[in-house]
Each structure stands twice: as structure tokens, then as C-alpha cells.
């Protein structure tokens, strides 16, 4: 495994009110790998194994966009449907024909998180 590059985002702490509920949500919606760290804390690796993190209690959720984390998805529609199926709300969503396809949702703890769908050149009409 190659060493991580300087400046790469590598670890995220997500506020939670119930770690088991948050872990189940992110596993079900985004396919994150949920694991137990050596210290016993529940942690995650994103769906492609590039970013790790954990959920933290006793920290207020990010209920208003300030610093906003975006999760890459293949389909905004499918991701929004999965968010709703798993008991959370989609707050806003761009049109799938927009130049940038994004959405924002509120996770089980109330954090506002973004979704980002990358468009290929052929999908955007430029290729």
C-alpha cells in the first residue's frame, strides 16, 4: 500500500446521538465498512477504503451548513431514496440536468451532509 499523500483528507469525526443508529444508516445508505477499533470504538471506512473516521458523542451536530462534507454517489436519485428509506430527510436537491448534481440531507443525529454526483462529459453534453 502506497503511503498517504501530504494534504489528503484521511479522517472524519461525525457527531452522533446514537452511534449504532448512525453506523447502521451510513452502512445501509452508502455501503461504508463499519468496524471496531482496537480501543473498542466503532469506526468506519468509506465505500472505497480511502477515508476513515468515527462517530463521536457529546458534540453538537452540524445542523447548519458551515464546513460541509459531500459524499460521492453514482446517482443522486438513488441516494436520496436510500436516505429517505433509512428514516432521514432530504433537505434540498438540484435537478439531475443541472451542471452540478448535488443534494443535502440530515443524518440520524441532525448533521447536514451533502451528496455529489459526478457527471461524465457525455452526460453533460460536452463529449
PDB file of C-alpha atoms in Angstrom:
ATOM      1  CA  UNK A   1       0.000   0.000   0.000  1.00  0.00           C
ATOM      2  CA  UNK A   2       1.403   3.375  -1.008  1.00  0.00           C
ATOM      3  CA  UNK A   3       1.814   5.985   1.726  1.00  0.00           C
ATOM      4  CA  UNK A   4      -0.886   8.645   2.009  1.00  0.00           C
ATOM      5  CA  UNK A   5      -0.088  11.847   0.163  1.00  0.00           C
ATOM      6  CA  UNK A   6       0.562  15.017   2.122  1.00  0.00           C
ATOM      7  CA  UNK A   7      -2.637  17.090   2.344  1.00  0.00           C
ATOM      8  CA  UNK A   8      -5.096  14.220   1.695  1.00  0.00           C
ATOM      9  CA  UNK A   9      -8.219  14.244   3.836  1.00  0.00           C
ATOM     10  CA  UNK A  10      -7.947  10.987   5.753  1.00  0.00           C
ATOM     11  CA  UNK A  11     -10.112  11.033   8.904  1.00  0.00           C
ATOM     12  CA  UNK A  12     -13.545  12.391   9.828  1.00  0.00           C
ATOM     13  CA  UNK A  13     -15.321  12.631  13.187  1.00  0.00           C
ATOM     14  CA  UNK A  14     -19.105  12.748  12.777  1.00  0.00           C
ATOM     15  CA  UNK A  15     -21.235  13.855  15.742  1.00  0.00           C
ATOM     16  CA  UNK A  16     -23.819  11.245  16.759  1.00  0.00           C
ATOM     17  CA  UNK A  17     -26.537  10.868  19.358  1.00  0.00           C
ATOM     18  CA  UNK A  18     -26.606   7.070  18.991  1.00  0.00           C
ATOM     19  CA  UNK A  19     -23.521   5.554  17.384  1.00  0.00           C
ATOM     20  CA  UNK A  20     -25.229   2.266  16.474  1.00  0.00           C
ATOM     21  CA  UNK A  21     -28.046   4.103  14.659  1.00  0.00           C
ATOM     22  CA  UNK A  22     -25.623   6.353  12.768  1.00  0.00           C
ATOM     23  CA  UNK A  23     -23.371   3.430  11.845  1.00  0.00           C
ATOM     24  CA  UNK A  24     -26.318   1.421  10.503  1.00  0.00           C
ATOM     25  CA  UNK A  25     -27.541   4.429   8.472  1.00  0.00           C
ATOM     26  CA  UNK A  26     -24.183   5.075   6.758  1.00  0.00           C
ATOM     27  CA  UNK A  27     -23.629   1.364   6.156  1.00  0.00           C
ATOM     28  CA  UNK A  28     -27.100   0.914   4.615  1.00  0.00           C
ATOM     29  CA  UNK A  29     -27.140   4.091   2.538  1.00  0.00           C
ATOM     30  CA  UNK A  30     -23.521   4.354   1.368  1.00  0.00           C
ATOM     31  CA  UNK A  31     -22.030   0.900   1.869  1.00  0.00           C
ATOM     32  CA  UNK A  32     -19.467   2.090   4.415  1.00  0.00           C
ATOM     33  CA  UNK A  33     -17.476  -0.632   6.158  1.00  0.00           C
ATOM     34  CA  UNK A  34     -18.226  -0.499   9.890  1.00  0.00           C
ATOM     35  CA  UNK A  35     -15.591  -1.901  12.224  1.00  0.00           C
ATOM     36  CA  UNK A  36     -14.470  -1.859  15.825  1.00  0.00           C
ATOM     37  CA  UNK A  37     -11.139  -0.162  16.531  1.00  0.00           C
ATOM     38  CA  UNK A  38      -8.558  -1.553  18.931  1.00  0.00           C
ATOM     39  CA  UNK A  39      -9.783   0.850  21.630  1.00  0.00           C
ATOM     40  CA  UNK A  40     -13.330  -0.526  21.252  1.00  0.00           C
ATOM     41  CA  UNK A  41     -14.797   2.485  19.454  1.00  0.00           C
ATOM     42  CA  UNK A  42     -16.961   1.914  16.387  1.00  0.00           C
ATOM     43  CA  UNK A  43     -15.334   3.320  13.257  1.00  0.00           C
ATOM     44  CA  UNK A  44     -15.896   3.400   9.514  1.00  0.00           C
ATOM     45  CA  UNK A  45     -14.055   3.234   6.242  1.00  0.00           C
ATOM     46  CA  UNK A  46     -15.768   4.815   3.266  1.00  0.00           C
ATOM     47  CA  UNK A  47     -17.007   2.600   0.427  1.00  0.00           C
ATOM     48  CA  UNK A  48     -13.687   2.802  -1.426  1.00  0.00           C
ATOM     49  CA  UNK A  49     -11.402   2.489   1.612  1.00  0.00           C
ATOM     50  CA  UNK A  50      -9.808   5.922   1.277  1.00  0.00           C
ATOM     51  CA  UNK A  51     -11.269   7.861   4.218  1.00  0.00           C
ATOM     52  CA  UNK A  52     -11.757   6.553   7.743  1.00  0.00           C
ATOM     53  CA  UNK A  53     -13.426   8.022  10.760  1.00  0.00           C
ATOM     54  CA  UNK A  54     -15.636   7.533  13.754  1.00  0.00           C
ATOM     55  CA  UNK A  55     -18.791   8.855  15.353  1.00  0.00           C
ATOM     56  CA  UNK A  56     -18.445  10.983  18.467  1.00  0.00           C
ATOM     57  CA  UNK A  57     -20.935  11.557  21.257  1.00  0.00           C
ATOM     58  CA  UNK A  58     -21.336  14.765  23.271  1.00  0.00           C
ATOM     59  CA  UNK A  59     -20.531  17.015  20.325  1.00  0.00           C
ATOM     60  CA  UNK A  60     -23.289  19.138  18.807  1.00  0.00           C
ATOM     61  CA  UNK A  61     -24.357  18.081  15.322  1.00  0.00           C
ATOM     62  CA  UNK A  62     -23.556  20.294  12.349  1.00  0.00           C
ATOM     63  CA  UNK A  63     -27.178  21.299  11.780  1.00  0.00           C
ATOM     64  CA  UNK A  64     -26.386  24.300   9.573  1.00  0.00           C
ATOM     65  CA  UNK A  65     -24.013  24.186   6.632  1.00  0.00           C
ATOM     66  CA  UNK A  66     -20.668  25.670   7.600  1.00  0.00           C
ATOM     67  CA  UNK A  67     -17.939  23.266   6.689  1.00  0.00           C
ATOM     68  CA  UNK A  68     -19.921  20.820   4.569  1.00  0.00           C
ATOM     69  CA  UNK A  69     -18.857  17.256   3.824  1.00  0.00           C
ATOM     70  CA  UNK A  70     -20.024  15.830   0.465  1.00  0.00           C
ATOM     71  CA  UNK A  71     -20.293  12.098  -0.217  1.00  0.00           C
ATOM     72  CA  UNK A  72     -19.783  10.939  -3.821  1.00  0.00           C
ATOM     73  CA  UNK A  73     -22.709   8.906  -5.165  1.00  0.00           C
ATOM     74  CA  UNK A  74     -23.410   7.239  -8.505  1.00  0.00           C
ATOM     75  CA  UNK A  75     -26.989   8.521  -8.554  1.00  0.00           C
ATOM     76  CA  UNK A  76     -28.458  11.423  -6.593  1.00  0.00           C
ATOM     77  CA  UNK A  77     -31.940   9.932  -7.072  1.00  0.00           C
ATOM     78  CA  UNK A  78     -30.964   6.527  -5.692  1.00  0.00           C
ATOM     79  CA  UNK A  79     -29.014   8.062  -2.800  1.00  0.00           C
ATOM     80  CA  UNK A  80     -31.886  10.386  -1.842  1.00  0.00           C
ATOM     81  CA  UNK A  81     -34.310   7.455  -1.974  1.00  0.00           C
ATOM     82  CA  UNK A  82     -31.982   5.453   0.302  1.00  0.00           C
ATOM     83  CA  UNK A  83     -31.687   8.367   2.754  1.00  0.00           C
ATOM     84  CA  UNK A  84     -35.485   8.553   2.994  1.00  0.00           C
ATOM     85  CA  UNK A  85     -35.904   4.743   3.198  1.00  0.00           C
ATOM     86  CA  UNK A  86     -33.498   4.776   6.133  1.00  0.00           C
ATOM     87  CA  UNK A  87     -35.516   7.345   8.069  1.00  0.00           C
ATOM     88  CA  UNK A  88     -33.838  10.661   7.284  1.00  0.00           C
ATOM     89  CA  UNK A  89     -34.814  13.780   5.361  1.00  0.00           C
ATOM     90  CA  UNK A  90     -33.511  15.198   2.098  1.00  0.00           C
ATOM     91  CA  UNK A  91     -33.308  18.968   2.588  1.00  0.00           C
ATOM     92  CA  UNK A  92     -32.571  20.138  -0.933  1.00  0.00           C
ATOM     93  CA  UNK A  93     -31.707  18.648  -4.264  1.00  0.00           C
ATOM     94  CA  UNK A  94     -30.585  20.025  -7.606  1.00  0.00           C
ATOM     95  CA  UNK A  95     -32.073  18.895 -10.880  1.00  0.00           C
ATOM     96  CA  UNK A  96     -30.304  15.931 -12.452  1.00  0.00           C
ATOM     97  CA  UNK A  97     -29.861  18.108 -15.537  1.00  0.00           C
ATOM     98  CA  UNK A  98     -28.049  20.842 -13.563  1.00  0.00           C
ATOM     99  CA  UNK A  99     -24.349  21.399 -14.315  1.00  0.00           C
ATOM    100  CA  UNK A 100     -23.504  20.174 -10.799  1.00  0.00           C
ATOM    101  CA  UNK A 101     -25.772  17.495  -9.317  1.00  0.00           C
ATOM    102  CA  UNK A 102     -25.901  17.788  -5.532  1.00  0.00           C
ATOM    103  CA  UNK A 103     -28.249  17.269  -2.619  1.00  0.00           C
ATOM    104  CA  UNK A 104     -28.163  17.801   1.129  1.00  0.00           C
ATOM    105  CA  UNK A 105     -29.695  15.583   3.777  1.00  0.00           C
ATOM    106  CA  UNK A 106     -29.960  15.426   7.554  1.00  0.00           C
ATOM    107  CA  UNK A 107     -28.461  12.277   9.104  1.00  0.00           C
ATOM    108  CA  UNK A 108     -29.817  10.478  12.217  1.00  0.00           C
ATOM    109  CA  UNK A 109     -28.013  12.911  14.573  1.00  0.00           C
ATOM    110  CA  UNK A 110     -29.159  16.003  12.677  1.00  0.00           C
ATOM    111  CA  UNK A 111     -25.917  16.705  10.794  1.00  0.00           C
ATOM    112  CA  UNK A 112     -26.355  18.316   7.384  1.00  0.00           C
ATOM    113  CA  UNK A 113     -24.328  16.293   4.864  1.00  0.00           C
ATOM    114  CA  UNK A 114     -24.008  16.787   1.117  1.00  0.00           C
ATOM    115  CA  UNK A 115     -24.277  14.354  -1.770  1.00  0.00           C
ATOM    116  CA  UNK A 116     -22.372  14.861  -5.017  1.00  0.00           C
ATOM    117  CA  UNK A 117     -22.955  13.051  -8.300  1.00  0.00           C
ATOM    118  CA  UNK A 118     -20.086  13.333 -10.743  1.00  0.00           C
ATOM    119  CA  UNK A 119     -21.228  13.830 -14.299  1.00  0.00           C
ATOM    120  CA  UNK A 120     -19.310  12.374 -17.203  1.00  0.00           C
ATOM    121  CA  UNK A 121     -18.614  14.576 -20.211  1.00  0.00           C
ATOM    122  CA  UNK A 122     -21.135  12.649 -22.318  1.00  0.00           C
ATOM    123  CA  UNK A 123     -23.869  13.087 -19.690  1.00  0.00           C
ATOM    124  CA  UNK A 124     -23.310  16.843 -19.523  1.00  0.00           C
ATOM    125  CA  UNK A 125     -23.456  17.183 -23.299  1.00  0.00           C
ATOM    126  CA  UNK A 126     -19.771  18.092 -23.629  1.00  0.00           C
ATOM    127  CA  UNK A 127     -18.475  14.863 -25.029  1.00  0.00           C
TER     128      UNK A 127
END
